[in-house]
Short mmCIF file of C-alpha atoms and ligand atoms in Angstrom, two decimals:
data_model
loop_
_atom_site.label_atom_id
_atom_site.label_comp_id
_atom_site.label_asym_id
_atom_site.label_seq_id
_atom_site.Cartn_x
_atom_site.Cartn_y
_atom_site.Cartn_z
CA UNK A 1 14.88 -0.89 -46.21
CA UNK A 2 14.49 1.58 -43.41
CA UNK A 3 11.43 1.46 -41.80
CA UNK A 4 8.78 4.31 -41.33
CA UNK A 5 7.75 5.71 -38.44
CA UNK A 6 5.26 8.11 -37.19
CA UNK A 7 7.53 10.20 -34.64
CA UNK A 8 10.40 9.85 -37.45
CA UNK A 9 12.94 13.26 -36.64
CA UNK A 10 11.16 14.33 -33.19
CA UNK A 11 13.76 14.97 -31.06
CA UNK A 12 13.51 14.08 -27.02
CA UNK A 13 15.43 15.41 -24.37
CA UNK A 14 14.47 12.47 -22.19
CA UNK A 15 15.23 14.03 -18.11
CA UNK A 16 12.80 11.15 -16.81
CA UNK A 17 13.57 9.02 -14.11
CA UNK A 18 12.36 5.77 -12.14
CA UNK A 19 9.04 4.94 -13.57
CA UNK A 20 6.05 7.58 -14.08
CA UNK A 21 8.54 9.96 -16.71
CA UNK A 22 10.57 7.12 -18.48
CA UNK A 23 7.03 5.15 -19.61
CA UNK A 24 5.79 8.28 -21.20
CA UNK A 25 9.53 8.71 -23.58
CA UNK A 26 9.34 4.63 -24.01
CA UNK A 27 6.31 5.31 -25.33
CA UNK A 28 7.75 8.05 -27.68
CA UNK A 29 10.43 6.34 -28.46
CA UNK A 30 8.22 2.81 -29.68
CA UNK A 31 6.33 5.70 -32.34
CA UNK A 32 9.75 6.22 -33.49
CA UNK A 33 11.00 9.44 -31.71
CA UNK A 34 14.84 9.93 -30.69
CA UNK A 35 14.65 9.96 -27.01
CA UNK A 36 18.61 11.40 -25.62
CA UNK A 37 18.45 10.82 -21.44
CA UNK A 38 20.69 13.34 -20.07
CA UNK A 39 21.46 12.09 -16.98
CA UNK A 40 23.65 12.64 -14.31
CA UNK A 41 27.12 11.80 -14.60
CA UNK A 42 26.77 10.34 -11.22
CA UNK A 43 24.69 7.50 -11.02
CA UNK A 44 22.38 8.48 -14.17
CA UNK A 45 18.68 7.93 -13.85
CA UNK A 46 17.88 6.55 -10.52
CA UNK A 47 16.19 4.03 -12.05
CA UNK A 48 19.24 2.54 -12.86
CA UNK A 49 20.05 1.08 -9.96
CA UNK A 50 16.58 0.89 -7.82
CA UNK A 51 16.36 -2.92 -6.95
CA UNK A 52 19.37 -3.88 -9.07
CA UNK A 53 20.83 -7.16 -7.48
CA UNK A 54 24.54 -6.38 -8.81
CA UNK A 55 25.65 -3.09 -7.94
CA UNK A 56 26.90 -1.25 -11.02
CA UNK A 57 24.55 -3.28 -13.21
CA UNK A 58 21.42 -1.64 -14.47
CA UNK A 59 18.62 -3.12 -12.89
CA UNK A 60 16.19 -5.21 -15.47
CA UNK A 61 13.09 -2.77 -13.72
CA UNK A 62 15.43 0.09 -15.71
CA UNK A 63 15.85 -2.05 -18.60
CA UNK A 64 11.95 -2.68 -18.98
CA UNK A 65 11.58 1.70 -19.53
CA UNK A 66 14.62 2.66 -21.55
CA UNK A 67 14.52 0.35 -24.56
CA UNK A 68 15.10 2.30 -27.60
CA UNK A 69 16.94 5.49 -26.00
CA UNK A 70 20.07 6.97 -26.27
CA UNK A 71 21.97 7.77 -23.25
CA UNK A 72 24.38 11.12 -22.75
CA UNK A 73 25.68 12.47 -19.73
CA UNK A 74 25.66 15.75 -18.54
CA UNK A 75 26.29 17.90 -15.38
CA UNK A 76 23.76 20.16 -15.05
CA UNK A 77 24.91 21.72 -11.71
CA UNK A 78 28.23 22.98 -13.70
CA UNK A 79 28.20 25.98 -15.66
CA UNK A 80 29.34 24.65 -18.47
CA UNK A 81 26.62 21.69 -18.15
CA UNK A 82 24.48 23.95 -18.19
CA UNK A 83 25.35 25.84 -21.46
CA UNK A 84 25.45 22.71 -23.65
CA UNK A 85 22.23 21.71 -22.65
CA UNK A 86 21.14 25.60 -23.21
CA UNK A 87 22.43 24.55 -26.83
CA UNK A 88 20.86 21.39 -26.75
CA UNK A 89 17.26 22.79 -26.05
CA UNK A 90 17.53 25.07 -29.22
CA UNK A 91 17.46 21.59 -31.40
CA UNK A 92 15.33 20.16 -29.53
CA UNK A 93 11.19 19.38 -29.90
CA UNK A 94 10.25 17.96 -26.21
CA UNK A 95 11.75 18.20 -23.21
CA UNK A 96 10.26 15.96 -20.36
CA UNK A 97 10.98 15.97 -16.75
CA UNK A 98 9.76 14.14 -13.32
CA UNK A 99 12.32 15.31 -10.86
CA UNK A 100 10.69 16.31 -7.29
CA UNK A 101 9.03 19.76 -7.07
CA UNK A 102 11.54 22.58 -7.55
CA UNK A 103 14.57 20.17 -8.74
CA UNK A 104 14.72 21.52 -12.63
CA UNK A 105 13.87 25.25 -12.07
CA UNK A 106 16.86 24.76 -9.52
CA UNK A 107 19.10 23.12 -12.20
CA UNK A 108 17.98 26.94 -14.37
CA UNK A 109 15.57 25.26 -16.99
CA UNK A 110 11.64 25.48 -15.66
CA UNK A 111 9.48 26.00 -18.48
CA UNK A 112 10.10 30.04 -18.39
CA UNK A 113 13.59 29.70 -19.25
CA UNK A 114 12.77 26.95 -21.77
CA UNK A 115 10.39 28.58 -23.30
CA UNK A 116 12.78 31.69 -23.32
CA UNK A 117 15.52 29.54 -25.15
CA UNK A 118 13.78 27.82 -27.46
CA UNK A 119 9.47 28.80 -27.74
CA UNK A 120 8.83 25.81 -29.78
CA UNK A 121 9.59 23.13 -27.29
CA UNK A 122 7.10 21.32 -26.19
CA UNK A 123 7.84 20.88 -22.05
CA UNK A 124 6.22 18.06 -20.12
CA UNK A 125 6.36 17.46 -16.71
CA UNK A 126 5.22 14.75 -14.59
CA UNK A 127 4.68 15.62 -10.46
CA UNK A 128 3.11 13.46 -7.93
CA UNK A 129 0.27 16.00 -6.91
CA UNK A 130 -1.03 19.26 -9.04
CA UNK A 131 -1.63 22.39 -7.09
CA UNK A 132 -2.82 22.35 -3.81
CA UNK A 133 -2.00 21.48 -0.28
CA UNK A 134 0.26 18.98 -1.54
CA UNK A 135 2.23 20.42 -4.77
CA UNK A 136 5.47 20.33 -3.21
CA UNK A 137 5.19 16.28 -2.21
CA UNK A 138 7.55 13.91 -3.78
CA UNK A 139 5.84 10.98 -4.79
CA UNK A 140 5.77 7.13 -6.41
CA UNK A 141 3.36 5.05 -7.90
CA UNK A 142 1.65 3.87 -4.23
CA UNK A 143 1.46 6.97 -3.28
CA UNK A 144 -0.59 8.12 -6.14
CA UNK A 145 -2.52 5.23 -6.05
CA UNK A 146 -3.45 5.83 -2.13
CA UNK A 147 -4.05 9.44 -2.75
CA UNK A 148 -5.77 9.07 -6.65
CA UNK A 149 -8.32 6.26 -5.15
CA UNK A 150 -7.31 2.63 -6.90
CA UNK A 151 -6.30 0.92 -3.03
CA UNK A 152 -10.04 2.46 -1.48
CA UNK A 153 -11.38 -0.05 -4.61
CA UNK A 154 -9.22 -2.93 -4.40
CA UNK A 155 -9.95 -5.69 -1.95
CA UNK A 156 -13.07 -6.51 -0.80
CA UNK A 157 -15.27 -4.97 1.98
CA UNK A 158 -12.97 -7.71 4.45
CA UNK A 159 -9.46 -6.59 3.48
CA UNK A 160 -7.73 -3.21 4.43
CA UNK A 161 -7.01 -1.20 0.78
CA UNK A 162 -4.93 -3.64 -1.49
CA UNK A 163 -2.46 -2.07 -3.96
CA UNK A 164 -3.38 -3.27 -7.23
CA UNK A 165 -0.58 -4.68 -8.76
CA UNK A 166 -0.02 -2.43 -11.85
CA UNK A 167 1.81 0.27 -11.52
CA UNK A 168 -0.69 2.42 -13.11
CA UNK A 169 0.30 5.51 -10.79
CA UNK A 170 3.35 5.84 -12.65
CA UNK A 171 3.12 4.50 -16.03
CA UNK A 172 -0.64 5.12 -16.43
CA UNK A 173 1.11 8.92 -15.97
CA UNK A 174 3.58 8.48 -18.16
CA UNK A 175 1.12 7.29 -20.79
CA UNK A 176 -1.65 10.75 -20.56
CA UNK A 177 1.64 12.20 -20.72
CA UNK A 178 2.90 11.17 -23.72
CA UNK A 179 -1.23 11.90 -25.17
CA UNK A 180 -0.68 15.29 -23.80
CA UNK A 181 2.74 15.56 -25.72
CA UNK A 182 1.64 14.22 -29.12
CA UNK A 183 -1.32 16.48 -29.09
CA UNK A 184 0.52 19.24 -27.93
CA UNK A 185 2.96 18.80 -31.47
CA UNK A 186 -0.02 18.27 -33.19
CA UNK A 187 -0.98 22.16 -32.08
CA UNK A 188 2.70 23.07 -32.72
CA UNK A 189 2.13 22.80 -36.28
CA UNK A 190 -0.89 25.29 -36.40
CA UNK A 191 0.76 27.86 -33.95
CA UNK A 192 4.75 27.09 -34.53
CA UNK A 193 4.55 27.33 -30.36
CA UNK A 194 5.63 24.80 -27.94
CA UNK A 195 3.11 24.81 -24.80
CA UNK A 196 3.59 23.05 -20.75
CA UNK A 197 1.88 19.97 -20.41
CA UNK A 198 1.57 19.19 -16.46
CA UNK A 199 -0.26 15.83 -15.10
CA UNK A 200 0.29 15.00 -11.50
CA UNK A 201 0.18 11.53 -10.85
CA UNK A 202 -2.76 11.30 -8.45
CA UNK A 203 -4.88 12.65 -11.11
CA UNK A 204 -4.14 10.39 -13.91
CA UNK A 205 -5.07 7.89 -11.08
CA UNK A 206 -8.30 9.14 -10.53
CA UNK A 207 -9.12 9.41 -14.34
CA UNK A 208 -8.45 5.77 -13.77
CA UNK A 209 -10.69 5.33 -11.15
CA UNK A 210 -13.35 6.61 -13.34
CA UNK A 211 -15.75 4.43 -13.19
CA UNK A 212 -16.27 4.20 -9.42
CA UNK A 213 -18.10 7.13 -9.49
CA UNK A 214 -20.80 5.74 -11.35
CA UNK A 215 -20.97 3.38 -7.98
CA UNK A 216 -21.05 6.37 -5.63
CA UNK A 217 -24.12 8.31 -8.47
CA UNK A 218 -26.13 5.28 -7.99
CA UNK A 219 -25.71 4.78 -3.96
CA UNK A 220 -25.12 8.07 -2.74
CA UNK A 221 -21.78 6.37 -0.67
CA UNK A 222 -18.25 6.00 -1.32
CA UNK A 223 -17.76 3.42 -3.86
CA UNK A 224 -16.77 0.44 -1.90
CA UNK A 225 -14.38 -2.55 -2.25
CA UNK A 226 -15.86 -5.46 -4.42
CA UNK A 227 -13.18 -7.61 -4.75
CA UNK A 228 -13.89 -9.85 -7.86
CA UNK A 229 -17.72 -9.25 -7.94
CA UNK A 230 -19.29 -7.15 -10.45
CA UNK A 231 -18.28 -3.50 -8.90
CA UNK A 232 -21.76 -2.07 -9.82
CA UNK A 233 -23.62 -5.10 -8.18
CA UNK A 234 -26.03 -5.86 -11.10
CA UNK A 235 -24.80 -8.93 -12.74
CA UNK A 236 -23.10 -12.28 -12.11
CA UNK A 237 -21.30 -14.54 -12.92
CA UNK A 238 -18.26 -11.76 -12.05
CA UNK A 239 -15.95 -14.24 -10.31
CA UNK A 240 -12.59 -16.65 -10.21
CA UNK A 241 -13.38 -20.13 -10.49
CA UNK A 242 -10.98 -22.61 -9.24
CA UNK A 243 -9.59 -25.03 -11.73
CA UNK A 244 -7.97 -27.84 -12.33
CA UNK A 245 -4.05 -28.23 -10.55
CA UNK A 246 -2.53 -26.90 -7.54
CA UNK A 247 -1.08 -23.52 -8.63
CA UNK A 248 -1.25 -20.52 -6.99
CA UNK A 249 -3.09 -18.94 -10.55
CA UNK A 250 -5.02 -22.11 -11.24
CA UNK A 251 -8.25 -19.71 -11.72
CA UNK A 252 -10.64 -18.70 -14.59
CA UNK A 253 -12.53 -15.00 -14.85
CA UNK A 254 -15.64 -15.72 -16.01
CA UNK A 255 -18.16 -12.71 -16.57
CA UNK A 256 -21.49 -11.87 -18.21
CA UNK A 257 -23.20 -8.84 -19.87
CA UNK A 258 -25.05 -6.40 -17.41
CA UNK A 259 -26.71 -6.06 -20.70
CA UNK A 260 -29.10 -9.09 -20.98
CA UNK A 261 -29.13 -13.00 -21.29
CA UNK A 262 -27.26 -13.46 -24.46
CA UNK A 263 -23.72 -14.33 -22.67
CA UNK A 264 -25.37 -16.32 -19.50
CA UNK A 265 -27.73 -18.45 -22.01
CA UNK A 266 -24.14 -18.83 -24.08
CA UNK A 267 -22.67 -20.17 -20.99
CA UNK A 268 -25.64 -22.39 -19.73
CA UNK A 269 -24.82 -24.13 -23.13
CA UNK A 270 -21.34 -24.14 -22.76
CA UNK A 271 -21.28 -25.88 -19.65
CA UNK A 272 -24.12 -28.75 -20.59
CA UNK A 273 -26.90 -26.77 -18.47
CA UNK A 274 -29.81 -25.81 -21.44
CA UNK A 275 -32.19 -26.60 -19.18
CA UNK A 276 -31.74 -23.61 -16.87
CA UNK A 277 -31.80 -21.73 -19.85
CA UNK A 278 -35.28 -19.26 -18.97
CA UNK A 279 -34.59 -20.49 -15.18
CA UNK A 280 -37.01 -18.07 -13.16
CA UNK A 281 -34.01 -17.55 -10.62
CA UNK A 282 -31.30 -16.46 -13.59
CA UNK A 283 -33.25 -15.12 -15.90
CA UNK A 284 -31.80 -11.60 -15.61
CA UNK A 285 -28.92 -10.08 -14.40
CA UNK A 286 -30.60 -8.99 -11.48
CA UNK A 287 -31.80 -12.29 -10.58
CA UNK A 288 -28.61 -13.58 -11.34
CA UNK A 289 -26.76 -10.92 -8.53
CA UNK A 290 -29.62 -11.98 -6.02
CA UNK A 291 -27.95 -15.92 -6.59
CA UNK A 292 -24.47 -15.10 -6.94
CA UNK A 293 -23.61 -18.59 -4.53
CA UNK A 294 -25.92 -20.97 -6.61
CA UNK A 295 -24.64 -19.32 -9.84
CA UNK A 296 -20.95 -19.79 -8.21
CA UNK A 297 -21.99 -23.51 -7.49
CA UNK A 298 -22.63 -24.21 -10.85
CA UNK A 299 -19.88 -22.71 -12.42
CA UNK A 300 -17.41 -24.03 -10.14
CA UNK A 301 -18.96 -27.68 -11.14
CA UNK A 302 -17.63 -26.92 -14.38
CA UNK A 303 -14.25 -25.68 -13.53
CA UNK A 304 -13.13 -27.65 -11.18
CA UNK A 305 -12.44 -30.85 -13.14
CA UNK A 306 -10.40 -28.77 -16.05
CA UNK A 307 -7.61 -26.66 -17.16
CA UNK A 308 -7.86 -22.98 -16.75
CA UNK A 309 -6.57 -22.91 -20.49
CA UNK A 310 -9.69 -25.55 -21.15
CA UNK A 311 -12.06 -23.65 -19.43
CA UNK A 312 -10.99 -20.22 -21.28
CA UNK A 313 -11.00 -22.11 -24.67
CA UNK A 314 -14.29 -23.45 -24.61
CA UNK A 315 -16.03 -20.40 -22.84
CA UNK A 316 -14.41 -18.40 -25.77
CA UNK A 317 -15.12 -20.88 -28.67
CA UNK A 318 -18.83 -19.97 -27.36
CA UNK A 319 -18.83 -16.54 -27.05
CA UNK A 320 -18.32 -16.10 -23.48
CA UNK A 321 -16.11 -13.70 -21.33
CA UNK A 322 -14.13 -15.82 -19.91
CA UNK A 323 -9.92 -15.37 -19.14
CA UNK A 324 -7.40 -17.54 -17.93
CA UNK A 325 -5.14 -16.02 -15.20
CA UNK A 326 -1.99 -15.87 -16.95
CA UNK A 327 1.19 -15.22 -15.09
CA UNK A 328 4.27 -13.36 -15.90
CA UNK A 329 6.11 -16.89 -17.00
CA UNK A 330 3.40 -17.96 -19.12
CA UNK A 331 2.76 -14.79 -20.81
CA UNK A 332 6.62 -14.83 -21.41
CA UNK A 333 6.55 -17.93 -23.18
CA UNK A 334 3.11 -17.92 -25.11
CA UNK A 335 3.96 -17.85 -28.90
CA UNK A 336 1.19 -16.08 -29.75
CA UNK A 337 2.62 -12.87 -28.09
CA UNK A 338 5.79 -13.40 -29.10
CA UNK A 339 4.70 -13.65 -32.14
CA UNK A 340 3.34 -10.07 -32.45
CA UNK A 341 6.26 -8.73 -30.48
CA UNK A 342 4.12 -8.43 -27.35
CA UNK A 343 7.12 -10.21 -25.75
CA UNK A 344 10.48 -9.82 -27.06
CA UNK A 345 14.15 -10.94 -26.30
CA UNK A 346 16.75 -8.75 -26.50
CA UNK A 347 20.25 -8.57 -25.85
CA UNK A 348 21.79 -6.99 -23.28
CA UNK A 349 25.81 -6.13 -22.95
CA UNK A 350 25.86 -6.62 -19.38
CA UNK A 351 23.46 -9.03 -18.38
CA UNK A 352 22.81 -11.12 -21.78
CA UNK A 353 19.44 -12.27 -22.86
CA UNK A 354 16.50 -10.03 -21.59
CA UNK A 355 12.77 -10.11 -22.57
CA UNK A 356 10.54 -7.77 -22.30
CA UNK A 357 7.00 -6.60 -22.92
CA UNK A 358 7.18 -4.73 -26.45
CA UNK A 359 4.57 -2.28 -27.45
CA UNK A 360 1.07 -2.91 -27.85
CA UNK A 361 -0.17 -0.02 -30.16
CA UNK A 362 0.23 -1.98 -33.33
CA UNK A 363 0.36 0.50 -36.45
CA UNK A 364 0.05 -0.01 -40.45
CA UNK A 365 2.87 2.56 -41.32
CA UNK A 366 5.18 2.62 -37.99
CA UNK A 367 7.11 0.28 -36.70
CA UNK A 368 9.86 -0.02 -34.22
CA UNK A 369 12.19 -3.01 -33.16
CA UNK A 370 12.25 -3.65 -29.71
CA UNK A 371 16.27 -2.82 -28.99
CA UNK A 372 17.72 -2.96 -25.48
CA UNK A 373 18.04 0.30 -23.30
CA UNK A 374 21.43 2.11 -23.23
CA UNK A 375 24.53 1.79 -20.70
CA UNK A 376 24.71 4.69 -18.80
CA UNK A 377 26.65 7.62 -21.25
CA UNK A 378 26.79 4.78 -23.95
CA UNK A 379 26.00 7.60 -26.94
CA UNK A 380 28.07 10.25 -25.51
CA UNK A 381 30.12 10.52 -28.41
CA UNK A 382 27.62 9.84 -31.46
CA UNK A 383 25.05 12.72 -29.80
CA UNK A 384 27.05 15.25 -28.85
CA UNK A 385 29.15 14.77 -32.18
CA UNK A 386 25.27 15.13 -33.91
CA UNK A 387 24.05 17.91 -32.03
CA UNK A 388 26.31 19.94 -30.71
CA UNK A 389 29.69 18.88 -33.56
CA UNK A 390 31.63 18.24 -30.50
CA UNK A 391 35.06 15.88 -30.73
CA UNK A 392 36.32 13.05 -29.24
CA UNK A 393 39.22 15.42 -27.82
CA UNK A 394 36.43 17.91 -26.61
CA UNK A 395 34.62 14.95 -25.05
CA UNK A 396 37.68 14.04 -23.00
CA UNK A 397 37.86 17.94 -21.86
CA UNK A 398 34.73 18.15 -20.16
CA UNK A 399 35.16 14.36 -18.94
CA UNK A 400 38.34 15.37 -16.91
CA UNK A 401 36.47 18.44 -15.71
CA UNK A 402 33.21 15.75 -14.21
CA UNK A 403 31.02 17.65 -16.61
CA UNK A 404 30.03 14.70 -18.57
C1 LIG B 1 10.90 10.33 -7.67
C2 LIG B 1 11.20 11.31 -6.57
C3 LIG B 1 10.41 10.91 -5.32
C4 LIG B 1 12.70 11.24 -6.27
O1 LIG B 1 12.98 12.21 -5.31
P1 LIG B 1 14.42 12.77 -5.00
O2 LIG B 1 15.45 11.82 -5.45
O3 LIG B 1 14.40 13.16 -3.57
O4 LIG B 1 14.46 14.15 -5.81
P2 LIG B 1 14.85 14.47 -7.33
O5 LIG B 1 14.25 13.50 -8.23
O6 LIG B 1 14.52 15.87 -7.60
O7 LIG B 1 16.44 14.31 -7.26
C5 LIG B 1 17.22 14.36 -8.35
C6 LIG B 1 18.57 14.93 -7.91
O8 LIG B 1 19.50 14.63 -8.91
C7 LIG B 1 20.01 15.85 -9.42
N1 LIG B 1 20.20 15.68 -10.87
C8 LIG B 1 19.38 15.09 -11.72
N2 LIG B 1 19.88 15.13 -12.97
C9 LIG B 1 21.05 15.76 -12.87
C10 LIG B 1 22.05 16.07 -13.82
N3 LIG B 1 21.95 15.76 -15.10
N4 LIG B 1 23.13 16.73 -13.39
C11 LIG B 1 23.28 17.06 -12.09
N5 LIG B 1 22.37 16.75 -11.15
C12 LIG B 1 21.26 16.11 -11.54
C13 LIG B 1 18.98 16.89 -9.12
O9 LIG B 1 19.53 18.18 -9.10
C14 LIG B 1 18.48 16.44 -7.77
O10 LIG B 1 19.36 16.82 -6.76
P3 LIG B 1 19.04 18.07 -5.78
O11 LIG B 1 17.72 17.79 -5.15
O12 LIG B 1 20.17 18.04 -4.84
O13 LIG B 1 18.99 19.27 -6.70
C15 LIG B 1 10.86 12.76 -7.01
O14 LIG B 1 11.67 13.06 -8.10
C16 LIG B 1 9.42 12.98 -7.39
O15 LIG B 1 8.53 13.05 -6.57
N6 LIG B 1 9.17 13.13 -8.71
C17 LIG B 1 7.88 13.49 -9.21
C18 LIG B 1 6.92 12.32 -9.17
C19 LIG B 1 7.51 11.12 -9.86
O16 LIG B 1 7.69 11.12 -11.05
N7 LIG B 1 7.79 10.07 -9.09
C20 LIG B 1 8.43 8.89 -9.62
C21 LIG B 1 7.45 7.91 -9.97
S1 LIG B 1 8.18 6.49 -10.72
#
């Protein structure tokens, strides 16, 4: 039985590259829209082969944003290019783009001349910087991160800025992009218009950086690095604790409530210490920030002699905040998430098994397999035999002319 999905018939044509566009169609594509890349005959999405260690191979950094898609390619410099995608865009619901400043309005379709072809597409478009002194700057993820705040908060007071690891520059874009988008269809349906969504990636990393600001309302200063301590400087425990083994990750989060006792007095139990339960030098999160060392002490008395996994178990069993730092190998093989499809193997034509993160908006009535991203042109034929009725013969035409 086919399953349902909620983007069922919305039809994508996916112009993302690299990172910050191609989240925002994975996205699409994992609520069940078709997502078509048109990419460039030479070389297709860049993406393809940034950090690939076999040239001609896609690299598995493409393969983690293009699961589900379709791939076609298309010349858009030619003439002729440029007319079948004309044709293309009057099928079409979304078109989505993240070239550099300029790039598509040169290639003849900025949202105008979209808009002109076809007003109900909806036309996204994903830039480093919005306008200002720096709308014409090309951009990637650390970029946006320098210039959208996250490195001025990472690190402690000690370090120089520290780039978080995340890449939430790009795909935290591509996500508000893909809000912007589903909202935007949502509006389609009232006005039969499409609309230009625009989010500049320093700006989605700022919305991200939110809650700094509540640092800089209460001090007056720049919010400052605070490494792993509670960022607003009210509470503790807000640390790593060292556990048992030797491995670089070997560490436990444990945090409390700014809110009150109820986790700390949880946690004084936990760890066999009732009697500093009502302690005059913990007895409020306040007190607690004012001994964040003896609180450390403590807690690291704890740790130290077990698992990170043990520690996380029994802090949780009590109702404590606690989290075991979990790298990429473990995650990869914890049943648990491969049991909800968190993590998923796939196979791959070229480079054989492949697992990836799957999606983690879980939904009652839409579902989507996890299926492995496309070679580069791989639905050449089925797409432009769908859309545009074209023919194997006609195919070979504009292949021998380099427009596919
Ligand atoms: C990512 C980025 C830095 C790459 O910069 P770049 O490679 O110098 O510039 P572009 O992405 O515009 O280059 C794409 C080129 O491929 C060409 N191209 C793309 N698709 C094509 C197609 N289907 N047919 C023909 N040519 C195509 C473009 O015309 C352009 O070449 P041109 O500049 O000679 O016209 C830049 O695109 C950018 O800043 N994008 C916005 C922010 C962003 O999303 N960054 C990526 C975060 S992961």
């Amino acid at each position: 039985m086919a399953q349902s999905t909620a983007l069922a018939g919305i039809k994508v044509l996916d112009l993302t590259q690299f990172e910050a566009g191609t989240s925002c169609t994975e996205a699409l594509a994992w609520l069940g829209a078709d997502i078509i890349k048109v990419e460039n005959p030479d070389g297709g999405d860049q993406g393809r082969s940034a950090s690939t260690d076999q040239s001609g191979v896609d690299s598995p950094y493409f393969m983690l944003l293009n699961a589900n898609k379709r791939s076609i390619t298309l010349n858009l410099r030619t003439s002729r290019g440029r007319e079948l995608f004309t044709e293309m865009l009057k099928k079409a619901d979304i078109m989505i783009e993240n070239f550099a400043p300029g790039t598509i309005e040169r290639l003849g379709f900025g949202f105008d001349a979209v808009h002109e072809i076809n007003p109900r597409v909806i036309y996204a478009q994903i830039k480093g910087f919005g306008p200002g002194p720096y709308e014409n700057y090309v951009s990637f993820d650390m970029i946006a991160q320098s210039a959208g705040g996250s490195l001025s908060l990472t690190g402690t007071p000690e370090t120089e800025p520290l780039k978080p690891g995340p890449t939430i520059g790009d795909t935290g874009t591509g996500l508000h992009c893909a809000i912007g988008v589903l909202a935007a269809l949502h509006q389609r349906q009232q006005t039969g218009k499409g609309q230009r969504i625009q989010v500049a990636m320093q700006d989605a990393v700022i919305n991200f950086s939110r809650i700094a600001f509540a640092r800089q309302a209460l001090s007056g200063e720049a919010a400052v690095r605070s490494g792993n301590r509670s960022a607003l400087g009210t509470t503790a425990p807000s640390g790593l604790y060292p556990c048992k083994g030797d491995g670089l990750n070997d560490y436990c989060f444990i945090y409390t409530s700014r809110a009150g006792n109820r986790h700390w007095d949880r946690l004084l139990k936990a760890i066999g210490r009732e009697d500093l339960i009502g302690d005059e030098r913990f007895n409020s999160p306040q007190k607690r920030w004012a001994n964040h060392d003896e609180v450390d002490r403590l807690l690291t008395e704890f740790t130290r002699s077990r698992t990170k996994r043990e520690v996380m178990q029994t802090l949780g069993d009590a109702g404590v905040p606690a989290g075991a730092v979990y790298d990429t190998l473990e995650l990869t093989e914890d049943q648990a998430l491969q049991d909800r499809e968190m993590i998923v193997t796939v196979d791959h034509p070229e480079r054989g098994k492949f697992t990836l993160p799957g999606w983690p908006v879980k939904m009652s009535d839409s579902h989507v397999d996890v299926d492995r991203s496309p070679l580069l042109g791989e639905h050449n034929t089925e797409v432009y035999a769908e859309w545009l009725d074209l023919t194997p013969d006609d195919l070979e035409d504009l292949k021998s002319q380099d427009i596919i």
